[in-house]
Amino acid sequence: MTAYNAFVTPEYPVLFTLRQEERTEPWTASPAPGESGDAGGGPGVAISIALLVKGMPSFLTTCIVPDDELVDVVESLEGGDARVAVVGISVTIREGTDGGEATVIPREEGGEGEPLEGEVNRPAAFVSLICADGRRISVARILDAAGRRSPEELAKHVIKEISRGVQVPDLASTP
């Protein structure tokens, strides 16, 4: 198993709002390394999460939580200050043919081999919120499409920017 360096922010107060959502397709999630995603369907709640960084709200994500998990997630978010963890890893992507979108290709554990034709290795940063009770909530996957940094350099950059109050959606376009 590959060991990853995780970078963690100091603790910040958590802000969140809830909105009811109805989904017809299965629930999906993009889990960070070592985390599992949820599958299922039916109603759920959209939770928009922000941190209070240097006195200003800093938006992290909006994620859909199935109704049967809502109470536990809300208790975790209300349980105290939270930290953000960022892990940098190398991912293999397949360049898309429609609009240049990239698809992340899962590899076996420790399988950072040479990419196949039409694939390329790129550094990525997986961002998670760590609640006071230890619950991890996947926030974002930030891909360095240009591949100018190592995964560790990208993760350090992302954690530094989050600590400065930069919004996570803005990090996706950071060179």
mmCIF file of C-alpha atoms in Angstrom, residues 3-100:
data_model
loop_
_atom_site.group_PDB
_atom_site.id
_atom_site.type_symbol
_atom_site.label_atom_id
_atom_site.label_comp_id
_atom_site.label_asym_id
_atom_site.label_seq_id
_atom_site.Cartn_x
_atom_site.Cartn_y
_atom_site.Cartn_z
ATOM 1 C CA ALA A 3 1.776 5.915 1.960
ATOM 2 C CA TYR A 4 0.481 9.431 1.304
ATOM 3 C CA ASN A 5 1.432 12.656 3.050
ATOM 4 C CA ALA A 6 -1.618 14.430 4.443
ATOM 5 C CA PHE A 7 -1.470 18.129 5.214
ATOM 6 C CA VAL A 8 -3.939 19.454 7.786
ATOM 7 C CA THR A 9 -5.153 22.964 8.617
ATOM 8 C CA PRO A 10 -5.724 24.329 12.104
ATOM 9 C CA GLU A 11 -9.273 24.003 13.468
ATOM 10 C CA TYR A 12 -11.958 26.343 12.134
ATOM 11 C CA PRO A 13 -15.618 26.869 13.075
ATOM 12 C CA VAL A 14 -18.004 25.125 10.654
ATOM 13 C CA LEU A 15 -20.951 26.816 8.957
ATOM 14 C CA PHE A 16 -23.549 24.867 6.979
ATOM 15 C CA THR A 17 -26.994 25.075 5.441
ATOM 16 C CA LEU A 18 -29.438 22.327 4.445
ATOM 17 C CA ARG A 19 -31.722 22.045 1.392
ATOM 18 C CA GLN A 20 -34.001 19.089 0.505
ATOM 19 C CA GLU A 21 -33.098 17.315 -2.783
ATOM 20 C CA GLU A 22 -34.901 14.619 -4.741
ATOM 21 C CA ARG A 23 -32.720 12.314 -6.862
ATOM 22 C CA THR A 24 -33.807 9.633 -9.295
ATOM 23 C CA GLU A 25 -30.350 8.306 -10.127
ATOM 24 C CA PRO A 26 -28.085 6.496 -7.624
ATOM 25 C CA TRP A 27 -26.069 8.515 -5.111
ATOM 26 C CA THR A 28 -22.417 8.710 -6.030
ATOM 27 C CA ALA A 29 -19.421 10.225 -4.349
ATOM 28 C CA SER A 30 -15.805 10.854 -5.249
ATOM 29 C CA PRO A 31 -14.114 9.482 -2.157
ATOM 30 C CA ALA A 32 -10.672 10.575 -1.128
ATOM 31 C CA PRO A 33 -7.988 7.896 -0.694
ATOM 32 C CA GLY A 34 -8.990 5.497 2.054
ATOM 33 C CA GLU A 35 -12.620 6.647 2.096
ATOM 34 C CA SER A 36 -15.683 4.928 0.680
ATOM 35 C CA GLY A 37 -18.483 6.477 -1.364
ATOM 36 C CA ASP A 38 -22.211 5.939 -0.914
ATOM 37 C CA ALA A 39 -24.640 4.437 -3.397
ATOM 38 C CA GLY A 40 -28.397 4.368 -3.304
ATOM 39 C CA GLY A 41 -31.222 6.584 -4.444
ATOM 40 C CA GLY A 42 -34.251 8.521 -3.343
ATOM 41 C CA PRO A 43 -34.507 11.741 -1.375
ATOM 42 C CA GLY A 44 -31.567 13.418 0.222
ATOM 43 C CA VAL A 45 -30.400 16.722 1.603
ATOM 44 C CA ALA A 46 -27.908 19.099 0.039
ATOM 45 C CA ILE A 47 -25.491 20.375 2.672
ATOM 46 C CA SER A 48 -23.448 23.461 1.809
ATOM 47 C CA ILE A 49 -20.382 23.632 4.048
ATOM 48 C CA ALA A 50 -18.079 26.549 4.795
ATOM 49 C CA LEU A 51 -15.410 27.308 7.374
ATOM 50 C CA LEU A 52 -14.917 30.562 9.221
ATOM 51 C CA VAL A 53 -11.337 31.454 8.251
ATOM 52 C CA LYS A 54 -9.919 34.707 9.624
ATOM 53 C CA GLY A 55 -13.441 35.897 10.374
ATOM 54 C CA MET A 56 -14.742 35.323 6.821
ATOM 55 C CA PRO A 57 -16.815 32.383 5.549
ATOM 56 C CA SER A 58 -14.818 30.230 3.147
ATOM 57 C CA PHE A 59 -17.008 27.928 1.032
ATOM 58 C CA LEU A 60 -15.833 24.316 0.783
ATOM 59 C CA THR A 61 -18.516 22.266 -0.940
ATOM 60 C CA THR A 62 -22.135 21.299 -1.366
ATOM 61 C CA CYS A 63 -22.696 17.571 -1.040
ATOM 62 C CA ILE A 64 -25.810 15.415 -1.109
ATOM 63 C CA VAL A 65 -26.452 13.256 1.949
ATOM 64 C CA PRO A 66 -29.093 10.489 1.852
ATOM 65 C CA ASP A 67 -31.887 11.066 4.384
ATOM 66 C CA ASP A 68 -30.907 8.061 6.494
ATOM 67 C CA GLU A 69 -27.439 9.563 7.156
ATOM 68 C CA LEU A 70 -28.477 13.174 7.693
ATOM 69 C CA VAL A 71 -28.763 13.152 11.509
ATOM 70 C CA ASP A 72 -25.279 11.639 11.930
ATOM 71 C CA VAL A 73 -23.657 14.088 9.481
ATOM 72 C CA VAL A 74 -25.356 17.116 11.064
ATOM 73 C CA GLU A 75 -24.272 15.964 14.546
ATOM 74 C CA SER A 76 -20.692 15.702 13.261
ATOM 75 C CA LEU A 77 -20.817 19.192 11.740
ATOM 76 C CA GLU A 78 -22.324 20.629 14.951
ATOM 77 C CA GLY A 79 -19.831 18.755 17.149
ATOM 78 C CA GLY A 80 -17.158 21.442 17.182
ATOM 79 C CA ASP A 81 -14.457 22.988 15.065
ATOM 80 C CA ALA A 82 -13.149 21.062 12.072
ATOM 81 C CA ARG A 83 -9.930 20.747 10.118
ATOM 82 C CA VAL A 84 -9.271 20.337 6.421
ATOM 83 C CA ALA A 85 -6.952 17.560 5.254
ATOM 84 C CA VAL A 86 -5.361 17.549 1.818
ATOM 85 C CA VAL A 87 -3.622 14.523 0.321
ATOM 86 C CA GLY A 88 -1.588 14.796 -2.856
ATOM 87 C CA ILE A 89 -1.465 11.768 -5.142
ATOM 88 C CA SER A 90 -0.725 11.017 -8.753
ATOM 89 C CA VAL A 91 -3.774 9.992 -10.780
ATOM 90 C CA THR A 92 -4.085 8.641 -14.285
ATOM 91 C CA ILE A 93 -6.577 10.430 -16.483
ATOM 92 C CA ARG A 94 -7.965 9.712 -19.923
ATOM 93 C CA GLU A 95 -8.305 12.803 -22.057
ATOM 94 C CA GLY A 96 -11.928 13.234 -23.132
ATOM 95 C CA THR A 97 -13.051 13.703 -26.682
ATOM 96 C CA ASP A 98 -16.022 15.922 -25.822
ATOM 97 C CA GLY A 99 -15.041 19.322 -24.518
ATOM 98 C CA GLY A 100 -11.651 18.205 -23.219
#
